[in-house]
Short mmCIF file of C-alpha atoms and ligand atoms in Angstrom, two decimals:
data_model
loop_
_atom_site.label_atom_id
_atom_site.label_comp_id
_atom_site.label_asym_id
_atom_site.label_seq_id
_atom_site.Cartn_x
_atom_site.Cartn_y
_atom_site.Cartn_z
CA MET C 1 -51.82 -138.18 13.61
CA ALA C 2 -48.77 -139.37 15.51
CA ALA C 3 -48.36 -136.57 18.21
CA GLU C 4 -49.73 -133.23 19.34
CA ALA C 5 -47.85 -130.38 21.18
CA ASP C 6 -48.35 -126.83 22.23
CA VAL C 7 -45.14 -125.90 20.22
CA VAL C 8 -43.58 -127.84 17.29
CA VAL C 9 -40.05 -126.63 16.37
CA ILE C 10 -38.84 -127.85 12.94
CA GLY C 11 -35.15 -128.18 12.75
CA GLY C 12 -32.60 -128.34 15.92
CA GLY C 13 -30.00 -125.92 14.66
CA PRO C 14 -28.71 -123.03 16.91
CA GLY C 15 -32.23 -121.48 16.32
CA GLY C 16 -34.47 -124.37 16.61
CA PHE C 17 -32.65 -125.61 19.59
CA ALA C 18 -32.76 -122.63 21.59
CA ALA C 19 -36.42 -122.13 20.57
CA ALA C 20 -37.49 -125.74 21.67
CA LEU C 21 -35.37 -125.25 25.06
CA ARG C 22 -37.06 -121.88 25.77
CA ALA C 23 -40.52 -122.90 25.08
CA ALA C 24 -40.20 -125.99 27.12
CA ARG C 25 -38.78 -124.14 30.10
CA MET C 26 -41.87 -121.83 29.78
CA GLY C 27 -43.98 -124.98 30.52
CA ALA C 28 -45.12 -125.66 26.85
CA SER C 29 -45.15 -129.04 25.64
CA THR C 30 -42.76 -129.12 22.99
CA ILE C 31 -41.81 -131.46 19.99
CA LEU C 32 -38.62 -131.00 18.01
CA VAL C 33 -38.34 -132.44 14.46
CA GLU C 34 -34.78 -132.92 13.38
CA LYS C 35 -33.61 -134.59 10.02
CA TYR C 36 -30.24 -135.66 11.35
CA ASP C 37 -29.17 -137.44 14.56
CA MET C 38 -28.47 -134.81 16.94
CA PRO C 39 -29.23 -131.02 17.30
CA GLY C 40 -26.73 -128.33 16.50
CA GLY C 41 -27.29 -127.99 12.63
CA VAL C 42 -24.53 -126.51 10.75
CA HIS C 43 -22.52 -126.43 14.03
CA THR C 44 -22.55 -130.06 14.65
CA SER C 45 -23.73 -132.27 12.00
CA GLY C 46 -22.21 -129.76 9.47
CA LEU C 47 -19.10 -129.84 11.78
CA GLN C 48 -18.77 -125.85 12.10
CA GLY C 49 -17.62 -125.92 15.62
CA ALA C 50 -16.43 -122.29 15.92
CA ALA C 51 -16.68 -121.50 19.84
CA GLY C 52 -16.87 -117.95 21.15
CA ARG C 53 -17.66 -115.97 24.25
CA GLY C 54 -21.17 -116.36 25.48
CA ALA C 55 -23.54 -113.76 23.84
CA GLY C 56 -26.14 -114.20 26.61
CA GLY C 57 -28.97 -116.49 27.66
CA ILE C 58 -28.90 -119.90 26.27
CA HIS C 59 -25.98 -119.08 24.26
CA THR C 60 -23.78 -118.29 27.26
CA GLU C 61 -25.26 -121.28 29.04
CA LEU C 62 -24.43 -123.63 26.15
CA MET C 63 -20.70 -122.32 25.92
CA GLN C 64 -20.54 -122.92 29.63
CA ARG C 65 -21.89 -126.34 29.32
CA PHE C 66 -19.51 -127.28 26.49
CA ALA C 67 -16.63 -126.06 28.58
CA ASP C 68 -17.88 -127.90 31.62
CA GLU C 69 -18.28 -131.15 29.59
CA GLY C 70 -14.68 -130.95 28.08
CA CYS C 71 -15.89 -130.04 24.49
CA ILE C 72 -13.72 -126.95 23.96
CA TYR C 73 -10.36 -127.08 22.58
CA THR C 74 -8.26 -123.66 22.20
CA ALA C 75 -5.02 -123.33 20.08
CA THR C 76 -2.72 -120.46 20.79
CA GLU C 77 0.45 -119.18 19.30
CA ALA C 78 2.18 -121.10 21.92
CA THR C 79 0.59 -124.46 21.00
CA LEU C 80 0.64 -123.75 17.19
CA PRO C 81 3.60 -121.60 16.50
CA GLY C 82 3.65 -120.22 12.79
CA TRP C 83 -0.33 -120.25 12.68
CA ALA C 84 -0.75 -116.33 13.13
CA GLY C 85 -0.51 -114.83 9.75
CA ASN C 86 -0.40 -118.08 7.95
CA PRO C 87 -2.18 -118.06 4.52
CA LEU C 88 -3.66 -121.46 5.32
CA SER C 89 -5.26 -120.17 8.39
CA HIS C 90 -9.29 -119.66 7.90
CA TYR C 91 -9.40 -117.18 10.61
CA GLU C 92 -5.98 -116.03 11.56
CA ALA C 93 -4.65 -115.33 8.17
CA HIS C 94 -4.77 -111.49 8.46
CA LEU C 95 -2.78 -111.38 11.64
CA GLU C 96 0.93 -110.30 12.07
CA PRO C 97 3.05 -113.53 12.13
CA GLY C 98 3.77 -114.38 15.65
CA SER C 99 0.95 -112.43 17.15
CA ALA C 100 -1.10 -113.62 20.00
CA PHE C 101 -4.44 -115.56 19.41
CA ALA C 102 -6.83 -117.77 20.98
CA ARG C 103 -8.76 -119.91 18.55
CA SER C 104 -11.53 -121.96 20.48
CA SER C 105 -13.72 -124.47 18.86
CA PHE C 106 -15.90 -127.24 20.26
CA ASN C 107 -16.00 -130.85 19.24
CA PRO C 108 -18.87 -131.12 16.85
CA GLU C 109 -20.13 -134.69 17.77
CA ALA C 110 -19.53 -134.36 21.48
CA ALA C 111 -21.23 -130.82 21.55
CA GLY C 112 -24.40 -132.40 19.53
CA ARG C 113 -24.62 -134.91 22.51
CA VAL C 114 -24.54 -132.15 25.09
CA MET C 115 -27.15 -130.24 23.25
CA LEU C 116 -29.18 -133.39 23.08
CA ARG C 117 -28.99 -133.97 26.73
CA MET C 118 -30.02 -130.45 27.36
CA LEU C 119 -33.24 -130.85 25.37
CA GLU C 120 -34.11 -134.08 27.23
CA GLU C 121 -33.47 -132.28 30.62
CA ALA C 122 -36.00 -129.52 29.66
CA GLY C 123 -38.44 -132.29 28.78
CA VAL C 124 -38.31 -131.44 24.89
CA ARG C 125 -39.69 -134.55 23.00
CA ALA C 126 -37.03 -134.68 20.12
CA LEU C 127 -37.64 -136.78 16.92
CA TYR C 128 -34.25 -137.24 15.20
CA ARG C 129 -34.02 -138.75 11.71
CA THR C 130 -37.35 -137.23 11.08
CA ALA C 131 -37.83 -134.90 8.16
CA PHE C 132 -40.34 -132.36 7.80
CA VAL C 133 -42.07 -132.65 4.38
CA ASP C 134 -45.26 -130.54 4.35
CA ALA C 135 -47.58 -128.50 6.27
CA VAL C 136 -51.45 -128.48 6.61
CA VAL C 137 -52.54 -124.99 6.65
CA ARG C 138 -56.20 -123.70 7.49
CA ASN C 139 -57.56 -120.58 6.08
CA GLY C 140 -58.29 -117.91 8.53
CA PRO C 141 -60.03 -114.51 8.35
CA ARG C 142 -56.91 -112.42 7.99
CA ASP C 143 -53.89 -114.68 8.15
CA ASP C 144 -53.83 -118.59 7.73
CA SER C 145 -52.70 -121.14 10.50
CA VAL C 146 -50.56 -124.32 10.24
CA SER C 147 -52.38 -126.79 11.99
CA GLU C 148 -50.26 -129.80 11.48
CA VAL C 149 -46.82 -130.67 9.91
CA ILE C 150 -46.24 -133.70 8.02
CA VAL C 151 -43.01 -135.64 8.61
CA GLU C 152 -41.27 -138.82 7.46
CA ASN C 153 -39.38 -141.22 9.65
CA ALA C 154 -39.09 -144.83 10.40
CA SER C 155 -42.64 -144.94 11.31
CA GLY C 156 -43.64 -143.85 7.82
CA THR C 157 -45.53 -140.70 6.85
CA GLN C 158 -47.12 -138.87 10.15
CA ALA C 159 -48.81 -135.68 11.13
CA ILE C 160 -47.81 -133.72 14.02
CA ARG C 161 -50.40 -131.12 15.35
CA GLY C 162 -49.38 -128.06 17.33
CA LYS C 163 -50.73 -124.70 18.27
CA VAL C 164 -47.58 -122.69 17.63
CA PHE C 165 -45.01 -123.62 14.95
CA ILE C 166 -41.33 -122.45 14.81
CA ASP C 167 -39.24 -122.66 11.57
CA GLY C 168 -35.83 -123.58 12.47
CA SER C 169 -34.78 -125.18 8.98
CA GLY C 170 -32.10 -122.70 8.35
CA THR C 171 -33.70 -122.35 4.86
CA ALA C 172 -37.32 -121.01 5.66
CA GLU C 173 -38.61 -124.44 4.50
CA VAL C 174 -41.70 -124.45 6.77
CA ALA C 175 -42.37 -120.99 5.75
CA ALA C 176 -42.11 -121.72 2.10
CA ARG C 177 -44.20 -124.97 2.24
CA SER C 178 -47.04 -123.25 4.31
CA GLY C 179 -47.64 -120.61 1.64
CA ALA C 180 -45.54 -117.66 3.27
CA PRO C 181 -44.01 -115.42 0.80
CA PHE C 182 -40.13 -115.50 0.20
CA VAL C 183 -37.36 -114.65 -2.25
CA ARG C 184 -34.86 -117.45 -3.30
CA GLY C 185 -31.27 -117.04 -2.03
CA GLY C 186 -29.01 -115.13 -4.23
CA GLY C 187 -30.42 -111.85 -4.79
CA PRO C 188 -29.40 -109.00 -6.98
CA GLN C 189 -25.69 -108.25 -6.99
CA PRO C 190 -24.35 -105.34 -5.11
CA PRO C 191 -24.14 -101.99 -6.78
CA GLY C 192 -21.31 -101.61 -9.16
CA VAL C 193 -21.37 -105.40 -10.13
CA ALA C 194 -22.43 -106.48 -13.62
CA TRP C 195 -25.69 -108.35 -13.27
CA ASP C 196 -26.21 -111.03 -15.85
CA GLY C 197 -29.66 -112.02 -14.44
CA ARG C 198 -28.37 -115.40 -12.94
CA ASN C 199 -29.49 -115.67 -9.49
CA ARG C 200 -26.42 -116.93 -7.63
CA PRO C 201 -26.55 -117.81 -4.09
CA ILE C 202 -23.77 -117.12 -1.65
CA PRO C 203 -22.15 -120.52 -2.06
CA GLY C 204 -22.57 -123.10 0.53
CA ALA C 205 -19.69 -125.57 2.10
CA MET C 206 -19.03 -128.78 3.08
CA LEU C 207 -16.79 -129.02 6.14
CA TRP C 208 -14.47 -132.00 6.97
CA ILE C 209 -11.75 -132.86 9.50
CA MET C 210 -8.34 -134.39 9.09
CA SER C 211 -6.26 -135.63 12.00
CA ALA C 212 -2.55 -136.76 12.77
CA ILE C 213 -1.24 -133.57 11.11
CA ASP C 214 2.34 -132.39 12.01
CA PHE C 215 1.65 -128.79 11.61
CA ALA C 216 5.36 -127.93 12.76
CA ARG C 217 6.56 -129.72 9.70
CA VAL C 218 4.31 -127.69 7.50
CA ALA C 219 5.52 -124.52 8.77
CA ALA C 220 9.14 -125.62 8.47
CA TYR C 221 8.40 -126.43 4.68
CA GLN C 222 6.65 -123.02 4.01
CA ARG C 223 9.73 -121.24 5.62
CA ARG C 224 12.38 -123.50 3.98
CA GLU C 225 10.95 -123.39 0.52
CA ASN C 226 9.52 -119.84 0.70
CA ASP C 227 6.24 -121.23 -0.24
CA PRO C 228 3.68 -119.58 2.31
CA ALA C 229 0.47 -120.69 0.24
CA LEU C 230 1.79 -123.98 -0.90
CA SER C 231 1.67 -122.46 -4.40
CA LYS C 232 4.60 -124.54 -5.66
CA LEU C 233 3.30 -127.89 -4.36
CA ILE C 234 -0.29 -126.99 -5.83
CA ALA C 235 1.20 -126.21 -9.03
CA ALA C 236 3.22 -129.52 -9.34
CA ALA C 237 0.15 -131.52 -8.26
CA ARG C 238 -1.95 -129.71 -10.84
CA ALA C 239 0.52 -130.37 -13.51
CA ALA C 240 0.54 -134.17 -12.56
CA GLY C 241 -3.23 -134.30 -12.84
CA ASP C 242 -3.74 -134.65 -9.06
CA ILE C 243 -5.99 -131.58 -8.49
CA PRO C 244 -9.28 -131.20 -10.25
CA PRO C 245 -9.66 -127.75 -12.07
CA ASP C 246 -12.15 -126.31 -9.47
CA LEU C 247 -10.09 -127.16 -6.29
CA TYR C 248 -8.08 -123.95 -5.09
CA ARG C 249 -9.76 -121.75 -7.61
CA PRO C 250 -8.81 -118.17 -6.93
CA ARG C 251 -11.33 -115.56 -5.55
CA LEU C 252 -13.22 -113.49 -7.94
CA SER C 253 -11.28 -110.30 -6.93
CA GLY C 254 -11.99 -107.23 -8.93
CA THR C 255 -15.68 -107.99 -9.53
CA PRO C 256 -16.73 -109.88 -6.42
CA ALA C 257 -20.40 -110.49 -6.07
CA TYR C 258 -20.26 -110.70 -2.38
CA GLY C 259 -16.81 -109.02 -1.33
CA ASN C 260 -13.88 -111.22 -1.59
CA ALA C 261 -15.22 -113.77 0.85
CA TYR C 262 -16.18 -117.20 0.36
CA ILE C 263 -15.82 -117.12 -3.25
CA GLY C 264 -13.22 -119.61 -3.97
CA HIS C 265 -9.83 -120.11 -1.86
CA PRO C 266 -6.64 -120.18 -3.69
CA THR C 267 -5.04 -122.64 -1.33
CA VAL C 268 -5.67 -124.84 1.71
CA ASP C 269 -8.31 -123.27 4.06
CA MET C 270 -8.14 -124.76 7.44
CA SER C 271 -8.47 -124.38 11.29
CA PRO C 272 -7.51 -126.06 14.48
CA ILE C 273 -10.13 -127.99 16.01
CA GLN C 274 -10.80 -130.73 18.69
CA ALA C 275 -7.16 -131.54 19.50
CA PRO C 276 -3.61 -130.90 18.64
CA GLY C 277 -2.71 -132.28 15.18
CA THR C 278 -6.53 -132.05 14.02
CA PHE C 279 -7.81 -129.26 11.59
CA ILE C 280 -11.10 -128.51 10.08
CA PHE C 281 -11.06 -127.68 6.34
CA TRP C 282 -13.52 -125.80 4.04
CA GLN C 283 -14.74 -126.90 0.61
CA ASN C 284 -16.81 -124.15 -0.80
CA VAL C 285 -19.28 -124.94 -3.57
CA PRO C 286 -18.05 -122.89 -6.68
CA TYR C 287 -19.94 -119.74 -6.77
CA GLU C 288 -20.10 -120.10 -10.70
CA TRP C 289 -22.28 -123.09 -10.45
CA ALA C 290 -25.20 -121.04 -8.94
CA LEU C 291 -26.62 -124.09 -7.06
CA HIS C 292 -29.84 -123.75 -5.12
CA MET C 293 -29.40 -126.58 -2.74
CA ASP C 294 -32.25 -125.65 -0.54
CA ASP C 295 -34.97 -126.06 -3.26
CA ASP C 296 -33.43 -128.27 -6.03
CA ALA C 297 -32.73 -131.82 -5.44
CA GLU C 298 -30.46 -132.04 -8.48
CA ASP C 299 -28.45 -129.03 -7.26
CA GLU C 300 -28.03 -130.38 -3.73
CA ALA C 301 -26.89 -133.87 -5.23
CA ARG C 302 -24.35 -132.12 -7.46
CA ALA C 303 -23.03 -130.07 -4.56
CA LYS C 304 -22.80 -133.23 -2.15
CA LYS C 305 -21.06 -135.38 -4.91
CA SER C 306 -18.71 -132.75 -5.94
CA MET C 307 -17.77 -131.78 -2.53
CA ARG C 308 -16.90 -135.50 -1.58
CA GLU C 309 -14.80 -135.65 -4.72
CA PHE C 310 -12.94 -132.29 -3.88
CA ILE C 311 -12.50 -133.71 -0.44
CA ASP C 312 -10.88 -136.76 -1.66
CA ALA C 313 -8.69 -134.97 -4.15
CA GLU C 314 -7.61 -132.38 -1.45
CA ALA C 315 -6.83 -135.04 1.08
CA GLY C 316 -5.01 -136.91 -1.48
CA PHE C 317 -2.87 -133.98 -2.33
CA LEU C 318 -1.97 -133.03 1.06
CA LYS C 319 -0.69 -136.45 1.93
CA LYS C 320 1.24 -136.92 -1.26
CA TYR C 321 2.70 -133.58 -1.59
CA VAL C 322 2.68 -131.47 1.69
CA PRO C 323 5.47 -132.40 4.45
CA GLY C 324 3.64 -132.78 7.83
CA PHE C 325 0.49 -134.63 6.28
CA GLU C 326 2.17 -138.04 5.70
CA ASN C 327 0.28 -139.85 8.47
CA ALA C 328 -2.83 -137.65 8.31
CA PHE C 329 -6.21 -139.15 7.57
CA ILE C 330 -9.97 -137.91 7.27
CA SER C 331 -11.44 -138.28 10.52
CA ASN C 332 -14.91 -136.74 9.83
CA VAL C 333 -16.96 -135.38 6.90
CA GLY C 334 -19.82 -132.92 7.56
CA ARG C 335 -23.35 -134.92 7.20
CA TYR C 336 -24.39 -132.31 4.49
CA VAL C 337 -23.38 -129.34 2.59
CA GLY C 338 -24.19 -126.39 4.62
CA ILE C 339 -26.35 -123.67 2.96
CA ARG C 340 -25.28 -120.17 3.57
CA ASP C 341 -27.98 -118.36 1.42
CA GLY C 342 -31.33 -120.19 1.16
CA ARG C 343 -34.62 -118.80 0.91
CA HIS C 344 -35.53 -115.55 2.80
CA PRO C 345 -39.03 -115.02 3.98
CA ILE C 346 -40.74 -111.74 3.41
CA GLY C 347 -42.08 -111.06 6.87
CA GLU C 348 -44.03 -108.64 8.52
CA HIS C 349 -40.83 -106.49 8.49
CA VAL C 350 -37.82 -107.32 6.12
CA PHE C 351 -34.71 -106.08 7.72
CA SER C 352 -32.55 -104.28 5.06
CA ILE C 353 -29.32 -103.00 4.67
CA GLU C 354 -30.65 -99.49 5.02
CA ASP C 355 -32.20 -100.41 8.47
CA ALA C 356 -28.71 -101.05 9.58
CA ARG C 357 -27.01 -98.09 8.02
CA SER C 358 -29.52 -95.85 9.30
CA GLY C 359 -29.24 -97.24 12.84
CA ARG C 360 -32.95 -97.70 12.89
CA ARG C 361 -34.98 -98.15 16.06
CA PHE C 362 -38.18 -99.97 16.41
CA PRO C 363 -40.95 -99.74 18.97
CA ASP C 364 -41.10 -103.67 18.98
CA ALA C 365 -37.37 -104.16 19.23
CA VAL C 366 -36.27 -107.61 20.47
CA THR C 367 -32.85 -106.45 21.31
CA ARG C 368 -31.15 -103.30 22.77
CA PRO C 369 -29.04 -101.55 20.27
CA MET C 370 -26.64 -104.04 18.67
CA THR C 371 -23.21 -102.88 17.17
CA LYS C 372 -22.16 -105.09 14.28
CA THR C 373 -19.53 -104.80 11.69
CA PHE C 374 -20.61 -105.20 8.22
CA PHE C 375 -17.71 -106.49 6.12
CA TRP C 376 -19.54 -105.79 2.81
CA ASP C 377 -19.55 -102.21 3.81
CA ALA C 378 -15.74 -101.92 4.32
CA HIS C 379 -16.12 -103.33 7.84
CA ARG C 380 -18.04 -100.36 9.19
CA PRO C 381 -19.85 -100.78 12.41
CA TYR C 382 -23.45 -99.91 12.58
CA THR C 383 -25.63 -99.79 15.59
CA PHE C 384 -29.28 -100.80 15.33
CA GLU C 385 -32.28 -102.79 16.63
CA VAL C 386 -34.21 -105.92 15.15
CA PRO C 387 -37.89 -105.72 15.45
CA TYR C 388 -40.14 -108.65 16.49
CA ARG C 389 -41.86 -108.43 13.06
CA CYS C 390 -38.86 -109.98 11.44
CA PHE C 391 -39.76 -113.12 13.20
CA LEU C 392 -43.33 -113.29 11.75
CA PRO C 393 -43.67 -114.53 8.10
CA GLY C 394 -46.38 -112.92 5.93
CA LYS C 395 -49.90 -114.72 5.54
CA LEU C 396 -49.44 -117.06 8.68
CA ASP C 397 -50.34 -116.07 12.36
CA ASN C 398 -48.91 -119.00 14.29
CA LEU C 399 -45.47 -119.70 12.59
CA LEU C 400 -42.38 -118.07 14.25
CA LEU C 401 -39.11 -117.58 12.22
CA THR C 402 -35.53 -118.24 13.57
CA GLY C 403 -31.77 -118.22 12.81
CA ALA C 404 -30.95 -118.12 9.26
CA SER C 405 -34.79 -118.07 8.38
CA LEU C 406 -35.36 -114.80 9.75
CA SER C 407 -37.19 -112.01 7.43
CA PHE C 408 -33.77 -110.28 6.52
CA THR C 409 -32.52 -109.42 3.19
CA TYR C 410 -29.80 -111.64 1.87
CA GLU C 411 -27.01 -109.00 2.38
CA THR C 412 -27.86 -108.35 6.09
CA ILE C 413 -28.30 -111.79 6.75
CA PHE C 414 -25.10 -113.06 5.21
CA MET C 415 -22.91 -110.15 6.37
CA VAL C 416 -23.50 -110.32 10.00
CA MET C 417 -26.82 -111.83 11.13
CA ARG C 418 -26.24 -115.56 10.64
CA ASN C 419 -23.50 -116.35 13.22
CA PHE C 420 -24.00 -118.92 15.82
CA PRO C 421 -24.63 -116.72 18.78
CA TRP C 422 -27.14 -114.51 17.15
CA CYS C 423 -29.01 -117.49 15.75
CA THR C 424 -29.21 -118.96 19.16
CA GLN C 425 -30.44 -115.58 20.67
CA THR C 426 -33.09 -115.47 17.90
CA GLY C 427 -34.24 -119.11 18.67
CA GLU C 428 -34.47 -118.02 22.41
CA ILE C 429 -36.67 -115.09 21.37
CA ALA C 430 -38.78 -117.28 19.18
CA GLY C 431 -39.19 -119.92 22.06
CA TYR C 432 -40.16 -117.18 24.53
CA ALA C 433 -42.67 -115.74 21.96
CA ALA C 434 -44.31 -119.06 21.63
CA GLY C 435 -44.50 -119.34 25.43
CA LEU C 436 -45.91 -116.06 26.04
CA SER C 437 -48.65 -116.44 23.19
CA LEU C 438 -49.71 -119.71 24.56
CA GLN C 439 -49.92 -118.39 28.18
CA ARG C 440 -52.06 -115.45 26.81
CA GLY C 441 -54.10 -117.46 24.38
CA ILE C 442 -53.25 -115.62 21.38
CA ALA C 443 -51.36 -116.32 18.14
CA PRO C 444 -47.71 -115.16 17.88
CA LYS C 445 -48.75 -112.46 15.39
CA GLN C 446 -51.25 -110.87 17.81
CA LEU C 447 -48.62 -110.68 20.54
CA GLU C 448 -47.60 -106.95 21.22
CA TRP C 449 -43.83 -106.79 21.77
CA THR C 450 -43.04 -104.18 24.30
CA ALA C 451 -39.45 -104.55 25.69
CA PRO C 452 -36.12 -105.88 24.42
CA TYR C 453 -35.30 -109.39 25.35
CA PHE C 454 -31.53 -109.12 25.19
C1 FAD P 501 -20.56 -123.63 5.59
C2 FAD P 501 -20.91 -122.51 6.59
C3 FAD P 501 -19.99 -122.12 7.60
C4 FAD P 501 -20.33 -121.21 8.59
N1 FAD P 501 -19.36 -120.70 9.23
C5 FAD P 501 -19.90 -120.01 10.44
C6 FAD P 501 -18.79 -119.50 11.50
O1 FAD P 501 -17.63 -119.57 11.09
N2 FAD P 501 -19.30 -118.86 12.42
C7 FAD P 501 -20.67 -118.68 12.62
O2 FAD P 501 -20.90 -118.04 13.72
N3 FAD P 501 -21.54 -119.07 11.72
C8 FAD P 501 -21.09 -119.64 10.75
N4 FAD P 501 -22.06 -119.97 9.51
C9 FAD P 501 -23.54 -119.64 9.84
C10 FAD P 501 -24.17 -120.46 10.82
O3 FAD P 501 -23.93 -121.73 10.90
C11 FAD P 501 -25.71 -120.47 10.52
O4 FAD P 501 -26.21 -119.25 10.08
C12 FAD P 501 -26.46 -121.03 11.59
O5 FAD P 501 -26.31 -122.39 11.95
C13 FAD P 501 -28.14 -121.03 11.30
O6 FAD P 501 -28.71 -121.50 12.40
P1 FAD P 501 -30.17 -122.17 11.97
O7 FAD P 501 -30.64 -122.86 13.20
O8 FAD P 501 -30.99 -121.20 11.31
O9 FAD P 501 -29.95 -123.28 10.87
P2 FAD P 501 -29.03 -124.55 10.83
O10 FAD P 501 -27.81 -124.43 11.53
O11 FAD P 501 -28.74 -124.63 9.26
O12 FAD P 501 -29.81 -125.72 11.28
C14 FAD P 501 -30.91 -126.07 10.58
C15 FAD P 501 -31.45 -127.48 11.24
O13 FAD P 501 -32.61 -127.80 10.68
C16 FAD P 501 -32.64 -129.30 10.15
N5 FAD P 501 -33.51 -129.31 9.12
C17 FAD P 501 -33.53 -128.74 7.85
N6 FAD P 501 -34.47 -129.04 7.08
C18 FAD P 501 -35.18 -129.96 7.91
C19 FAD P 501 -36.38 -130.75 7.53
N7 FAD P 501 -36.95 -130.53 6.33
N8 FAD P 501 -36.73 -131.47 8.50
C20 FAD P 501 -36.19 -131.69 9.67
N9 FAD P 501 -35.15 -130.95 10.04
C21 FAD P 501 -34.67 -130.06 9.24
C22 FAD P 501 -31.21 -129.36 9.88
O14 FAD P 501 -30.71 -130.83 9.90
C23 FAD P 501 -30.32 -128.73 11.04
O15 FAD P 501 -30.24 -129.30 11.99
C24 FAD P 501 -21.74 -120.87 8.67
C25 FAD P 501 -22.70 -121.59 7.86
C26 FAD P 501 -22.23 -122.36 6.81
C27 FAD P 501 -23.34 -123.00 6.03
#
């Protein structure tokens, strides 16, 4: 038994970070267990530094803190001419060429340090390079309770005891290992898509950063050679054997399983980040491979090895063939392949697409009605609430879910409910629920939720 706390949070991504911060600010002794060397999850260790307007609470505070500490970089059409409407742009490709935009990002490494300091300031005891591996569960009369989590770190295998536990793993790993019910990522395909029985998760991605790119020269080439998507250069490189078959694979349009999004990208996929001349790039795991990186070590190893190979091949292609990349170099690679569609716990309420479509209201809503656009449903906006029961896994009374580990069906979480602002808000709600249960001397499952938090 290495340590004991009121609240033990596993995973320091947007959800776990905000949960630990909120619980500690309510006076609970709080331990955070994080596998990598800083908090932030996909958005720092995974390099996905997309910044946006504050959504309220800790998310707004975080965005302000990033800005105050010089972590935010914003590119505009004035500083990056030729970017709006450019097919290479991850976010701005759909804009009219020349139109105004402001693409803000935070420097993932610097932002991770800011988040680390915020946890320290709140008194959270954070254990980095510490992996959750298992849970000790005690049987109860109705539901079971987690009593300790087992972790591995430089000190060996240790147990950490807690009163309330929060699953911020991004893949519901704690819920699954504690015996709570869940479904694997990659649910049945949407209506109208032939279903061959293979369970294919929405693919994950490894993100990486390249610096010293002269984008003005890239744009000049695109115009001069009438080659907006770099198709001519890609074809030449492919013919010369410089591009592996799965790089720049086309989207599966026509019978796409998850809309046209994230399933292959026929050209370079990039976005400005950190400073002029520096861009982040996406490498999506091929959808066809049907990899379950959250619960299959072989799949995870294959994804990591293959994405590194793709990154090397893409960087080699860009430097050799594309004007403007001659001096560019790889300046960072995500510490892991980000998972978009891991396990989905079956909680006390499973939020479904029908809940969103019908604009459902709940007596235990944690938010006021929210309007979100569902791109799977032809970008239709729906206004709905999310109940506290989505934070409560089945079978356990003292574990709270957050972020991408909430009890949502795979379509609802992928379409809108897994973004950084919302995941931070869910963490804050879970941290608040943990603090309130402790103050009242009850388990989170016994907590009666009566008013929206946001
Ligand atoms: C490739 C990719 C691109 C994305 N793009 C965007 C985007 O553009 N905009 C946007 O808003 N959202 C984006 N998302 C979604 C968003 O990043 C996630 O939904 C969000 O980060 C989930 O937050 P989380 O806290 O639940 O989990 P995560 O961010 O996944 O964090 C989980 C944390 O738990 C830690 N952890 C996991 N297992 C263990 C363990 N066993 N022991 C200890 N620690 C553990 C991890 O190291 C990590 O720090 C993207 C996601 C991916 C994967």
